[in-house]
mmCIF file with all atom_site columns, C-alpha atoms in Angstrom:
data_model
loop_
_atom_site.group_PDB
_atom_site.id
_atom_site.type_symbol
_atom_site.label_atom_id
_atom_site.label_alt_id
_atom_site.label_comp_id
_atom_site.label_asym_id
_atom_site.label_entity_id
_atom_site.label_seq_id
_atom_site.pdbx_PDB_ins_code
_atom_site.Cartn_x
_atom_site.Cartn_y
_atom_site.Cartn_z
_atom_site.occupancy
_atom_site.B_iso_or_equiv
_atom_site.pdbx_formal_charge
_atom_site.auth_seq_id
_atom_site.auth_comp_id
_atom_site.auth_asym_id
_atom_site.auth_atom_id
_atom_site.pdbx_PDB_model_num
ATOM 1   C CA . MET H 1 1   ? 82.118  86.563  0.670   1.00 30.00 ? 1   MET H CA 1
ATOM 2   C CA . ASN H 1 2   ? 78.895  87.618  2.340   1.00 33.00 ? 2   ASN H CA 1
ATOM 3   C CA . ALA H 1 3   ? 78.860  86.512  5.963   1.00 34.00 ? 3   ALA H CA 1
ATOM 4   C CA . SER H 1 4   ? 75.090  86.035  5.787   1.00 35.00 ? 4   SER H CA 1
ATOM 5   C CA . ASP H 1 5   ? 75.329  83.044  3.429   1.00 38.00 ? 5   ASP H CA 1
ATOM 6   C CA . GLY H 1 6   ? 76.607  80.813  6.217   1.00 39.00 ? 6   GLY H CA 1
ATOM 7   C CA . THR H 1 7   ? 79.604  79.586  4.244   1.00 45.00 ? 7   THR H CA 1
ATOM 8   C CA . ASN H 1 8   ? 83.016  79.494  5.863   1.00 52.00 ? 8   ASN H CA 1
ATOM 9   C CA . PRO H 1 9   ? 85.443  81.116  3.378   1.00 53.00 ? 9   PRO H CA 1
ATOM 10  C CA . ALA H 1 10  ? 88.226  78.832  4.592   1.00 57.00 ? 10  ALA H CA 1
ATOM 11  C CA . THR H 1 11  ? 86.328  75.796  3.253   1.00 69.00 ? 11  THR H CA 1
ATOM 12  C CA . VAL H 1 12  ? 85.493  77.250  -0.170  1.00 85.00 ? 12  VAL H CA 1
ATOM 13  C CA . PRO H 1 13  ? 87.973  76.250  -2.894  1.00 93.00 ? 13  PRO H CA 1
ATOM 14  C CA . ILE H 1 14  ? 89.425  79.077  -4.980  1.00 96.00 ? 14  ILE H CA 1
ATOM 15  C CA . ARG H 1 15  ? 88.700  78.576  -8.684  1.00 96.00 ? 15  ARG H CA 1
ATOM 16  C CA . GLY H 1 16  ? 89.871  81.970  -9.889  1.00 98.00 ? 16  GLY H CA 1
ATOM 17  C CA . VAL H 1 17  ? 91.655  85.130  -8.752  1.00 98.00 ? 17  VAL H CA 1
ATOM 18  C CA . LEU H 1 18  ? 90.922  88.690  -9.831  1.00 98.00 ? 18  LEU H CA 1
ATOM 19  C CA . PHE H 1 19  ? 93.185  91.648  -9.137  1.00 98.00 ? 19  PHE H CA 1
ATOM 20  C CA . ASP H 1 20  ? 92.951  95.382  -9.087  1.00 98.00 ? 20  ASP H CA 1
ATOM 21  C CA . ILE H 1 21  ? 95.829  96.782  -11.188 1.00 98.00 ? 21  ILE H CA 1
ATOM 22  C CA . ASP H 1 22  ? 97.020  100.206 -10.031 1.00 96.00 ? 22  ASP H CA 1
ATOM 23  C CA . GLU H 1 23  ? 98.870  100.047 -6.699  1.00 96.00 ? 23  GLU H CA 1
ATOM 24  C CA . THR H 1 24  ? 98.026  96.343  -6.454  1.00 97.00 ? 24  THR H CA 1
ATOM 25  C CA . LEU H 1 25  ? 99.959  94.815  -9.343  1.00 98.00 ? 25  LEU H CA 1
ATOM 26  C CA . VAL H 1 26  ? 101.696 97.877  -10.797 1.00 98.00 ? 26  VAL H CA 1
ATOM 27  C CA . ASP H 1 27  ? 103.516 100.497 -8.732  1.00 97.00 ? 27  ASP H CA 1
ATOM 28  C CA . LEU H 1 28  ? 101.790 103.413 -10.419 1.00 96.00 ? 28  LEU H CA 1
ATOM 29  C CA . ARG H 1 29  ? 102.566 105.909 -7.660  1.00 96.00 ? 29  ARG H CA 1
ATOM 30  C CA . SER H 1 30  ? 106.316 105.550 -8.043  1.00 96.00 ? 30  SER H CA 1
ATOM 31  C CA . ALA H 1 31  ? 105.979 105.786 -11.817 1.00 97.00 ? 31  ALA H CA 1
ATOM 32  C CA . ALA H 1 32  ? 103.939 108.993 -11.543 1.00 96.00 ? 32  ALA H CA 1
ATOM 33  C CA . ILE H 1 33  ? 106.427 110.559 -9.141  1.00 96.00 ? 33  ILE H CA 1
ATOM 34  C CA . GLN H 1 34  ? 109.329 109.647 -11.401 1.00 96.00 ? 34  GLN H CA 1
ATOM 35  C CA . GLY H 1 35  ? 107.544 110.910 -14.505 1.00 95.00 ? 35  GLY H CA 1
ATOM 36  C CA . PHE H 1 36  ? 106.564 114.229 -12.929 1.00 96.00 ? 36  PHE H CA 1
ATOM 37  C CA . SER H 1 37  ? 109.990 114.755 -11.375 1.00 95.00 ? 37  SER H CA 1
ATOM 38  C CA . SER H 1 38  ? 111.733 113.980 -14.656 1.00 94.00 ? 38  SER H CA 1
ATOM 39  C CA . LEU H 1 39  ? 109.762 116.648 -16.533 1.00 94.00 ? 39  LEU H CA 1
ATOM 40  C CA . SER H 1 40  ? 110.147 119.127 -13.672 1.00 93.00 ? 40  SER H CA 1
ATOM 41  C CA . ALA H 1 41  ? 113.923 118.992 -14.020 1.00 88.00 ? 41  ALA H CA 1
ATOM 42  C CA . SER H 1 42  ? 113.703 120.734 -17.395 1.00 88.00 ? 42  SER H CA 1
ATOM 43  C CA . ALA H 1 43  ? 110.743 123.034 -16.641 1.00 91.00 ? 43  ALA H CA 1
ATOM 44  C CA . SER H 1 44  ? 111.914 126.623 -16.301 1.00 91.00 ? 44  SER H CA 1
ATOM 45  C CA . ALA H 1 45  ? 108.764 127.513 -14.351 1.00 91.00 ? 45  ALA H CA 1
ATOM 46  C CA . LEU H 1 46  ? 109.843 125.103 -11.601 1.00 94.00 ? 46  LEU H CA 1
ATOM 47  C CA . ALA H 1 47  ? 113.536 126.002 -11.592 1.00 93.00 ? 47  ALA H CA 1
ATOM 48  C CA . HIS H 1 48  ? 113.162 127.780 -8.230  1.00 94.00 ? 48  HIS H CA 1
ATOM 49  C CA . LEU H 1 49  ? 112.240 124.538 -6.441  1.00 95.00 ? 49  LEU H CA 1
ATOM 50  C CA . ASN H 1 50  ? 114.781 122.445 -4.582  1.00 95.00 ? 50  ASN H CA 1
ATOM 51  C CA . PRO H 1 51  ? 114.751 118.629 -5.018  1.00 94.00 ? 51  PRO H CA 1
ATOM 52  C CA . GLU H 1 52  ? 112.812 118.064 -1.804  1.00 95.00 ? 52  GLU H CA 1
ATOM 53  C CA . GLN H 1 53  ? 110.086 120.458 -2.915  1.00 96.00 ? 53  GLN H CA 1
ATOM 54  C CA . VAL H 1 54  ? 109.855 118.779 -6.310  1.00 95.00 ? 54  VAL H CA 1
ATOM 55  C CA . THR H 1 55  ? 109.490 115.376 -4.652  1.00 95.00 ? 55  THR H CA 1
ATOM 56  C CA . GLU H 1 56  ? 106.773 116.670 -2.323  1.00 97.00 ? 56  GLU H CA 1
ATOM 57  C CA . ILE H 1 57  ? 104.777 118.218 -5.168  1.00 97.00 ? 57  ILE H CA 1
ATOM 58  C CA . ALA H 1 58  ? 105.303 115.146 -7.351  1.00 97.00 ? 58  ALA H CA 1
ATOM 59  C CA . ALA H 1 59  ? 103.906 112.981 -4.544  1.00 97.00 ? 59  ALA H CA 1
ATOM 60  C CA . ASP H 1 60  ? 100.832 115.200 -4.279  1.00 97.00 ? 60  ASP H CA 1
ATOM 61  C CA . PHE H 1 61  ? 100.376 114.896 -8.053  1.00 97.00 ? 61  PHE H CA 1
ATOM 62  C CA . ALA H 1 62  ? 100.722 111.114 -7.881  1.00 96.00 ? 62  ALA H CA 1
ATOM 63  C CA . ASP H 1 63  ? 98.349  110.858 -4.920  1.00 95.00 ? 63  ASP H CA 1
ATOM 64  C CA . ASP H 1 64  ? 95.790  113.037 -6.735  1.00 96.00 ? 64  ASP H CA 1
ATOM 65  C CA . GLY H 1 65  ? 95.622  115.753 -4.119  1.00 97.00 ? 65  GLY H CA 1
ATOM 66  C CA . ALA H 1 66  ? 93.236  117.508 -6.524  1.00 97.00 ? 66  ALA H CA 1
ATOM 67  C CA . GLN H 1 67  ? 90.792  114.552 -6.284  1.00 96.00 ? 67  GLN H CA 1
ATOM 68  C CA . ALA H 1 68  ? 90.405  114.771 -10.047 1.00 96.00 ? 68  ALA H CA 1
ATOM 69  C CA . TYR H 1 69  ? 90.266  111.049 -10.810 1.00 92.00 ? 69  TYR H CA 1
ATOM 70  C CA . ASP H 1 70  ? 86.914  110.677 -9.038  1.00 90.00 ? 70  ASP H CA 1
ATOM 71  C CA . ARG H 1 71  ? 85.576  113.429 -11.275 1.00 94.00 ? 71  ARG H CA 1
ATOM 72  C CA . TYR H 1 72  ? 86.878  111.528 -14.285 1.00 91.00 ? 72  TYR H CA 1
ATOM 73  C CA . MET H 1 73  ? 85.098  108.369 -13.112 1.00 85.00 ? 73  MET H CA 1
ATOM 74  C CA . ALA H 1 74  ? 81.925  110.404 -12.636 1.00 87.00 ? 74  ALA H CA 1
ATOM 75  C CA . GLY H 1 75  ? 82.137  111.615 -16.234 1.00 89.00 ? 75  GLY H CA 1
ATOM 76  C CA . GLU H 1 76  ? 82.905  115.218 -15.327 1.00 94.00 ? 76  GLU H CA 1
ATOM 77  C CA . LEU H 1 77  ? 86.413  115.168 -16.824 1.00 94.00 ? 77  LEU H CA 1
ATOM 78  C CA . THR H 1 78  ? 88.201  113.336 -19.608 1.00 91.00 ? 78  THR H CA 1
ATOM 79  C CA . PHE H 1 79  ? 91.244  111.233 -18.790 1.00 89.00 ? 79  PHE H CA 1
ATOM 80  C CA . LEU H 1 80  ? 93.569  113.991 -20.007 1.00 89.00 ? 80  LEU H CA 1
ATOM 81  C CA . GLY H 1 81  ? 91.342  116.535 -18.293 1.00 93.00 ? 81  GLY H CA 1
ATOM 82  C CA . GLN H 1 82  ? 91.800  114.951 -14.874 1.00 95.00 ? 82  GLN H CA 1
ATOM 83  C CA . ARG H 1 83  ? 95.533  114.864 -15.451 1.00 95.00 ? 83  ARG H CA 1
ATOM 84  C CA . GLU H 1 84  ? 95.484  118.573 -16.336 1.00 95.00 ? 84  GLU H CA 1
ATOM 85  C CA . VAL H 1 85  ? 93.565  119.408 -13.144 1.00 97.00 ? 85  VAL H CA 1
ATOM 86  C CA . ARG H 1 86  ? 96.199  117.536 -11.139 1.00 97.00 ? 86  ARG H CA 1
ATOM 87  C CA . LEU H 1 87  ? 98.944  119.434 -12.952 1.00 97.00 ? 87  LEU H CA 1
ATOM 88  C CA . GLN H 1 88  ? 97.211  122.747 -12.257 1.00 97.00 ? 88  GLN H CA 1
ATOM 89  C CA . ARG H 1 89  ? 97.217  121.962 -8.548  1.00 97.00 ? 89  ARG H CA 1
ATOM 90  C CA . ALA H 1 90  ? 100.890 120.951 -8.692  1.00 97.00 ? 90  ALA H CA 1
ATOM 91  C CA . TYR H 1 91  ? 101.896 124.219 -10.317 1.00 96.00 ? 91  TYR H CA 1
ATOM 92  C CA . ARG H 1 92  ? 99.795  126.217 -7.851  1.00 97.00 ? 92  ARG H CA 1
ATOM 93  C CA . LEU H 1 93  ? 101.637 124.495 -5.023  1.00 97.00 ? 93  LEU H CA 1
ATOM 94  C CA . ALA H 1 94  ? 104.867 125.494 -6.757  1.00 96.00 ? 94  ALA H CA 1
ATOM 95  C CA . GLY H 1 95  ? 103.702 129.092 -7.186  1.00 96.00 ? 95  GLY H CA 1
ATOM 96  C CA . ALA H 1 96  ? 104.094 128.771 -10.960 1.00 95.00 ? 96  ALA H CA 1
ATOM 97  C CA . THR H 1 97  ? 101.948 129.252 -14.056 1.00 94.00 ? 97  THR H CA 1
ATOM 98  C CA . THR H 1 98  ? 100.493 126.001 -15.365 1.00 93.00 ? 98  THR H CA 1
ATOM 99  C CA . PRO H 1 99  ? 101.143 124.974 -18.968 1.00 93.00 ? 99  PRO H CA 1
ATOM 100 C CA . SER H 1 100 ? 97.949  125.315 -21.011 1.00 91.00 ? 100 SER H CA 1
ATOM 101 C CA . GLY H 1 101 ? 96.753  124.759 -24.549 1.00 92.00 ? 101 GLY H CA 1
ATOM 102 C CA . GLN H 1 102 ? 99.493  123.379 -26.788 1.00 94.00 ? 102 GLN H CA 1
ATOM 103 C CA . ALA H 1 103 ? 102.007 123.648 -23.951 1.00 93.00 ? 103 ALA H CA 1
ATOM 104 C CA . TYR H 1 104 ? 99.889  121.306 -21.855 1.00 93.00 ? 104 TYR H CA 1
ATOM 105 C CA . ALA H 1 105 ? 99.414  118.939 -24.810 1.00 93.00 ? 105 ALA H CA 1
ATOM 106 C CA . ARG H 1 106 ? 103.195 118.704 -25.158 1.00 94.00 ? 106 ARG H CA 1
ATOM 107 C CA . TRP H 1 107 ? 103.600 118.176 -21.416 1.00 95.00 ? 107 TRP H CA 1
ATOM 108 C CA . ALA H 1 108 ? 100.930 115.440 -21.412 1.00 94.00 ? 108 ALA H CA 1
ATOM 109 C CA . HIS H 1 109 ? 102.611 113.631 -24.304 1.00 95.00 ? 109 HIS H CA 1
ATOM 110 C CA . GLU H 1 110 ? 106.046 113.810 -22.676 1.00 96.00 ? 110 GLU H CA 1
ATOM 111 C CA . TYR H 1 111 ? 104.648 112.758 -19.311 1.00 96.00 ? 111 TYR H CA 1
ATOM 112 C CA . GLU H 1 112 ? 102.900 109.742 -20.828 1.00 95.00 ? 112 GLU H CA 1
ATOM 113 C CA . THR H 1 113 ? 106.167 108.684 -22.423 1.00 96.00 ? 113 THR H CA 1
ATOM 114 C CA . LYS H 1 114 ? 108.100 109.096 -19.176 1.00 95.00 ? 114 LYS H CA 1
ATOM 115 C CA . VAL H 1 115 ? 105.556 107.409 -16.941 1.00 96.00 ? 115 VAL H CA 1
ATOM 116 C CA . ARG H 1 116 ? 105.272 104.401 -19.241 1.00 96.00 ? 116 ARG H CA 1
ATOM 117 C CA . GLU H 1 117 ? 109.021 103.923 -18.960 1.00 95.00 ? 117 GLU H CA 1
ATOM 118 C CA . SER H 1 118 ? 108.546 103.617 -15.196 1.00 95.00 ? 118 SER H CA 1
ATOM 119 C CA . TRP H 1 119 ? 105.603 101.189 -15.109 1.00 97.00 ? 119 TRP H CA 1
ATOM 120 C CA . LYS H 1 120 ? 106.883 98.266  -13.057 1.00 97.00 ? 120 LYS H CA 1
ATOM 121 C CA . PRO H 1 121 ? 105.194 95.532  -11.021 1.00 98.00 ? 121 PRO H CA 1
ATOM 122 C CA . PHE H 1 122 ? 105.672 95.355  -7.284  1.00 97.00 ? 122 PHE H CA 1
ATOM 123 C CA . GLY H 1 123 ? 108.519 92.961  -6.550  1.00 95.00 ? 123 GLY H CA 1
ATOM 124 C CA . HIS H 1 124 ? 106.439 90.045  -5.263  1.00 95.00 ? 124 HIS H CA 1
ATOM 125 C CA . VAL H 1 125 ? 103.850 90.106  -8.055  1.00 98.00 ? 125 VAL H CA 1
ATOM 126 C CA . PRO H 1 126 ? 105.550 88.018  -10.800 1.00 97.00 ? 126 PRO H CA 1
ATOM 127 C CA . ALA H 1 127 ? 106.312 85.168  -8.394  1.00 97.00 ? 127 ALA H CA 1
ATOM 128 C CA . PHE H 1 128 ? 102.726 85.197  -7.103  1.00 97.00 ? 128 PHE H CA 1
ATOM 129 C CA . LEU H 1 129 ? 101.337 85.010  -10.637 1.00 98.00 ? 129 LEU H CA 1
ATOM 130 C CA . ASP H 1 130 ? 103.754 82.189  -11.412 1.00 97.00 ? 130 ASP H CA 1
ATOM 131 C CA . GLN H 1 131 ? 102.433 80.332  -8.380  1.00 97.00 ? 131 GLN H CA 1
ATOM 132 C CA . LEU H 1 132 ? 98.859  80.692  -9.611  1.00 98.00 ? 132 LEU H CA 1
ATOM 133 C CA . GLU H 1 133 ? 99.985  79.358  -12.992 1.00 97.00 ? 133 GLU H CA 1
ATOM 134 C CA . SER H 1 134 ? 101.620 76.339  -11.345 1.00 97.00 ? 134 SER H CA 1
ATOM 135 C CA . LEU H 1 135 ? 98.423  75.630  -9.398  1.00 97.00 ? 135 LEU H CA 1
ATOM 136 C CA . GLY H 1 136 ? 96.325  75.896  -12.546 1.00 97.00 ? 136 GLY H CA 1
ATOM 137 C CA . ILE H 1 137 ? 94.250  78.771  -11.134 1.00 98.00 ? 137 ILE H CA 1
ATOM 138 C CA . PRO H 1 138 ? 93.157  81.264  -13.797 1.00 98.00 ? 138 PRO H CA 1
ATOM 139 C CA . TYR H 1 139 ? 93.526  84.940  -13.010 1.00 98.00 ? 139 TYR H CA 1
ATOM 140 C CA . GLY H 1 140 ? 92.373  88.249  -14.397 1.00 98.00 ? 140 GLY H CA 1
ATOM 141 C CA . ALA H 1 141 ? 92.158  91.942  -13.585 1.00 98.00 ? 141 ALA H CA 1
ATOM 142 C CA . VAL H 1 142 ? 89.314  94.333  -12.857 1.00 98.00 ? 142 VAL H CA 1
ATOM 143 C CA . SER H 1 143 ? 90.099  98.035  -13.080 1.00 97.00 ? 143 SER H CA 1
ATOM 144 C CA . ASN H 1 144 ? 88.312  101.359 -12.965 1.00 94.00 ? 144 ASN H CA 1
ATOM 145 C CA . ASN H 1 145 ? 90.380  102.607 -15.872 1.00 92.00 ? 145 ASN H CA 1
ATOM 146 C CA . VAL H 1 146 ? 89.787  101.953 -19.574 1.00 92.00 ? 146 VAL H CA 1
ATOM 147 C CA . GLU H 1 147 ? 90.342  98.316  -20.549 1.00 96.00 ? 147 GLU H CA 1
ATOM 148 C CA . SER H 1 148 ? 92.642  98.941  -23.522 1.00 96.00 ? 148 SER H CA 1
ATOM 149 C CA . TYR H 1 149 ? 94.848  101.286 -21.487 1.00 95.00 ? 149 TYR H CA 1
ATOM 150 C CA . GLN H 1 150 ? 95.119  98.806  -18.638 1.00 97.00 ? 150 GLN H CA 1
ATOM 151 C CA . ARG H 1 151 ? 95.942  95.926  -20.963 1.00 97.00 ? 151 ARG H CA 1
ATOM 152 C CA . ASP H 1 152 ? 98.786  98.061  -22.288 1.00 97.00 ? 152 ASP H CA 1
ATOM 153 C CA . ARG H 1 153 ? 99.897  98.854  -18.735 1.00 97.00 ? 153 ARG H CA 1
ATOM 154 C CA . LEU H 1 154 ? 100.115 95.195  -17.783 1.00 98.00 ? 154 LEU H CA 1
ATOM 155 C CA . GLN H 1 155 ? 102.008 94.351  -20.963 1.00 97.00 ? 155 GLN H CA 1
ATOM 156 C CA . THR H 1 156 ? 104.425 97.250  -20.520 1.00 97.00 ? 156 THR H CA 1
ATOM 157 C CA . ALA H 1 157 ? 105.007 96.206  -16.903 1.00 97.00 ? 157 ALA H CA 1
ATOM 158 C CA . GLY H 1 158 ? 105.895 92.710  -18.109 1.00 97.00 ? 158 GLY H CA 1
ATOM 159 C CA . LEU H 1 159 ? 102.868 90.992  -16.596 1.00 97.00 ? 159 LEU H CA 1
ATOM 160 C CA . ALA H 1 160 ? 101.247 88.269  -18.702 1.00 94.00 ? 160 ALA H CA 1
ATOM 161 C CA . GLY H 1 161 ? 98.883  85.341  -18.389 1.00 96.00 ? 161 GLY H CA 1
ATOM 162 C CA . PHE H 1 162 ? 95.723  87.305  -17.603 1.00 98.00 ? 162 PHE H CA 1
ATOM 163 C CA . GLN H 1 163 ? 92.665  85.485  -18.858 1.00 98.00 ? 163 GLN H CA 1
ATOM 164 C CA . CYS H 1 164 ? 90.678  88.705  -18.749 1.00 98.00 ? 164 CYS H CA 1
ATOM 165 C CA . VAL H 1 165 ? 91.077  92.423  -18.180 1.00 98.00 ? 165 VAL H CA 1
ATOM 166 C CA . ILE H 1 166 ? 87.840  94.176  -17.285 1.00 98.00 ? 166 ILE H CA 1
ATOM 167 C CA . GLY H 1 167 ? 87.657  97.975  -17.486 1.00 96.00 ? 167 GLY H CA 1
ATOM 168 C CA . SER H 1 168 ? 84.912  100.271 -16.303 1.00 91.00 ? 168 SER H CA 1
ATOM 169 C CA . ASP H 1 169 ? 84.145  101.012 -19.966 1.00 92.00 ? 169 ASP H CA 1
ATOM 170 C CA . THR H 1 170 ? 83.584  97.371  -20.914 1.00 92.00 ? 170 THR H CA 1
ATOM 171 C CA . ALA H 1 171 ? 81.793  96.457  -17.670 1.00 94.00 ? 171 ALA H CA 1
ATOM 172 C CA . GLY H 1 172 ? 79.374  99.356  -18.022 1.00 92.00 ? 172 GLY H CA 1
ATOM 173 C CA . ALA H 1 173 ? 80.038  100.618 -14.497 1.00 93.00 ? 173 ALA H CA 1
ATOM 174 C CA . PRO H 1 174 ? 83.027  101.268 -12.235 1.00 93.00 ? 174 PRO H CA 1
ATOM 175 C CA . LYS H 1 175 ? 83.839  99.552  -8.974  1.00 96.00 ? 175 LYS H CA 1
ATOM 176 C CA . PRO H 1 176 ? 82.374  99.283  -6.353  1.00 96.00 ? 176 PRO H CA 1
ATOM 177 C CA . HIS H 1 177 ? 79.380  98.375  -8.577  1.00 96.00 ? 177 HIS H CA 1
ATOM 178 C CA . SER H 1 178 ? 79.021  94.617  -8.841  1.00 98.00 ? 178 SER H CA 1
ATOM 179 C CA . ALA H 1 179 ? 79.071  94.594  -12.669 1.00 97.00 ? 179 ALA H CA 1
ATOM 180 C CA . PRO H 1 180 ? 82.866  94.613  -13.204 1.00 98.00 ? 180 PRO H CA 1
ATOM 181 C CA . PHE H 1 181 ? 83.442  91.963  -10.528 1.00 98.00 ? 181 PHE H CA 1
ATOM 182 C CA . LEU H 1 182 ? 80.783  89.668  -11.975 1.00 98.00 ? 182 LEU H CA 1
ATOM 183 C CA . ALA H 1 183 ? 82.118  90.232  -15.488 1.00 98.00 ? 183 ALA H CA 1
ATOM 184 C CA . GLY H 1 184 ? 85.522  89.103  -14.261 1.00 98.00 ? 184 GLY H CA 1
ATOM 185 C CA . CYS H 1 185 ? 84.073  85.981  -12.665 1.00 98.00 ? 185 CYS H CA 1
ATOM 186 C CA . ALA H 1 186 ? 82.200  85.140  -15.859 1.00 98.00 ? 186 ALA H CA 1
ATOM 187 C CA . ALA H 1 187 ? 85.380  85.534  -17.913 1.00 98.00 ? 187 ALA H CA 1
ATOM 188 C CA . LEU H 1 188 ? 87.245  83.190  -15.565 1.00 98.00 ? 188 LEU H CA 1
ATOM 189 C CA . LYS H 1 189 ? 84.292  80.780  -15.498 1.00 97.00 ? 189 LYS H CA 1
ATOM 190 C CA . SER H 1 190 ? 84.479  80.961  -11.725 1.00 97.00 ? 190 SER H CA 1
ATOM 191 C CA . LEU H 1 191 ? 81.508  81.468  -9.418  1.00 98.00 ? 191 LEU H CA 1
ATOM 192 C CA . PRO H 1 192 ? 81.828  84.622  -7.258  1.00 98.00 ? 192 PRO H CA 1
ATOM 193 C CA . ALA H 1 193 ? 81.956  82.554  -4.059  1.00 97.00 ? 193 ALA H CA 1
ATOM 194 C CA . HIS H 1 194 ? 84.937  80.657  -5.491  1.00 98.00 ? 194 HIS H CA 1
ATOM 195 C CA . THR H 1 195 ? 86.753  83.778  -6.697  1.00 98.00 ? 195 THR H CA 1
ATOM 196 C CA . LEU H 1 196 ? 89.349  85.728  -4.734  1.00 98.00 ? 196 LEU H CA 1
ATOM 197 C CA . TYR H 1 197 ? 89.579  89.463  -5.348  1.00 98.00 ? 197 TYR H CA 1
ATOM 198 C CA . ILE H 1 198 ? 92.715  91.347  -4.289  1.00 98.00 ? 198 ILE H CA 1
ATOM 199 C CA . GLY H 1 199 ? 92.850  95.134  -4.253  1.00 97.00 ? 199 GLY H CA 1
ATOM 200 C CA . ASP H 1 200 ? 94.183  98.109  -2.307  1.00 96.00 ? 200 ASP H CA 1
ATOM 201 C CA . ASN H 1 201 ? 91.061  100.272 -2.002  1.00 94.00 ? 201 ASN H CA 1
ATOM 202 C CA . PRO H 1 202 ? 88.814  99.504  0.983   1.00 95.00 ? 202 PRO H CA 1
ATOM 203 C CA . ILE H 1 203 ? 85.626  100.690 -0.742  1.00 95.00 ? 203 ILE H CA 1
ATOM 204 C CA . ASN H 1 204 ? 86.102  100.096 -4.468  1.00 95.00 ? 204 ASN H CA 1
ATOM 205 C CA . ASP H 1 205 ? 87.934  96.808  -4.031  1.00 97.00 ? 205 ASP H CA 1
ATOM 206 C CA . TYR H 1 206 ? 87.329  95.170  -0.672  1.00 96.00 ? 206 TYR H CA 1
ATOM 207 C CA . GLN H 1 207 ? 83.757  96.257  -0.006  1.00 97.00 ? 207 GLN H CA 1
ATOM 208 C CA . GLY H 1 208 ? 82.724  96.162  -3.656  1.00 98.00 ? 208 GLY H CA 1
ATOM 209 C CA . ALA H 1 209 ? 84.024  92.641  -4.188  1.00 98.00 ? 209 ALA H CA 1
ATOM 210 C CA . GLY H 1 210 ? 82.468  91.415  -0.961  1.00 97.00 ? 210 GLY H CA 1
ATOM 211 C CA . ASP H 1 211 ? 79.099  92.907  -1.841  1.00 98.00 ? 211 ASP H CA 1
ATOM 212 C CA . ALA H 1 212 ? 79.293  91.155  -5.231  1.00 98.00 ? 212 ALA H CA 1
ATOM 213 C CA . GLY H 1 213 ? 79.788  87.812  -3.464  1.00 98.00 ? 213 GLY H CA 1
ATOM 214 C CA . LEU H 1 214 ? 83.521  87.365  -4.040  1.00 98.00 ? 214 LEU H CA 1
ATOM 215 C CA . GLN H 1 215 ? 86.089  86.607  -1.362  1.00 97.00 ? 215 GLN H CA 1
ATOM 216 C CA . PRO H 1 216 ? 87.817  89.996  -0.906  1.00 97.00 ? 216 PRO H CA 1
ATOM 217 C CA . VAL H 1 217 ? 91.369  90.584  0.244   1.00 96.00 ? 217 VAL H CA 1
ATOM 218 C CA . LEU H 1 218 ? 92.482  94.122  1.110   1.00 96.00 ? 218 LEU H CA 1
ATOM 219 C CA . LEU H 1 219 ? 96.119  94.704  0.200   1.00 94.00 ? 219 LEU H CA 1
ATOM 220 C CA . ASP H 1 220 ? 97.322  97.231  2.765   1.00 90.00 ? 220 ASP H CA 1
ATOM 221 C CA . ARG H 1 221 ? 101.075 97.604  2.240   1.00 83.00 ? 221 ARG H CA 1
ATOM 222 C CA . ALA H 1 222 ? 101.379 100.815 4.225   1.00 71.00 ? 222 ALA H CA 1
ATOM 223 C CA . SER H 1 223 ? 99.043  99.677  7.031   1.00 68.00 ? 223 SER H CA 1
ATOM 224 C CA . VAL H 1 224 ? 96.750  102.654 6.555   1.00 67.00 ? 224 VAL H CA 1
ATOM 225 C CA . HIS H 1 225 ? 93.449  100.744 6.615   1.00 60.00 ? 225 HIS H CA 1
ATOM 226 C CA . LYS H 1 226 ? 93.622  99.143  10.057  1.00 58.00 ? 226 LYS H CA 1
ATOM 227 C CA . ASN H 1 227 ? 90.586  101.064 11.283  1.00 60.00 ? 227 ASN H CA 1
ATOM 228 C CA . PHE H 1 228 ? 88.578  99.984  8.255   1.00 56.00 ? 228 PHE H CA 1
ATOM 229 C CA . LEU H 1 229 ? 89.312  96.330  8.893   1.00 53.00 ? 229 LEU H CA 1
ATOM 230 C CA . GLY H 1 230 ? 88.600  96.726  12.601  1.00 50.00 ? 230 GLY H CA 1
#
């Protein structure tokens, strides 16, 4: 909601709700840590690490300490390429030689299998979606990942009922551009001013949705964005 339009958000009825997916609906970080740690247990190159070291490196991999995902969104890397850059950083932190070529292809396939097994929604999410269903409020998702992949993620995580899933590929631009937010509103047949957007990123989600005219909600589970919200 833009403050300049003179409308009090508290008086505007909500006709639709849009969500970010990763770290908002689905606990992707935990899944990535579990997937990386699971493969590390059988990797001879990482056999010298103790469990605490593996967990620390897995967390860096999950948190994208290599900042590779932004390069993927900018078109500099493929999806598998950004994952390989993150793996390279992880193995450097471990003082080990990174799998490459066919070895990396095998690792990527095994990791994808493992991480999918760990895709789970945050505990409160199913009940919240059920509440929206009971109120008759349509909901959808807007993500910076590829639409088909994110549809699969929601299905694998056991989350249903989404009237739309908008990816950066189908919207033509990633968040915080207004295009994906407005595409979501159009799919829900809800005006931006009557649409709630919930996400965990202060720029891509909160600021982007607000600039597009939606009512943004910043989901800050770890209370790390207090300064941003003032």
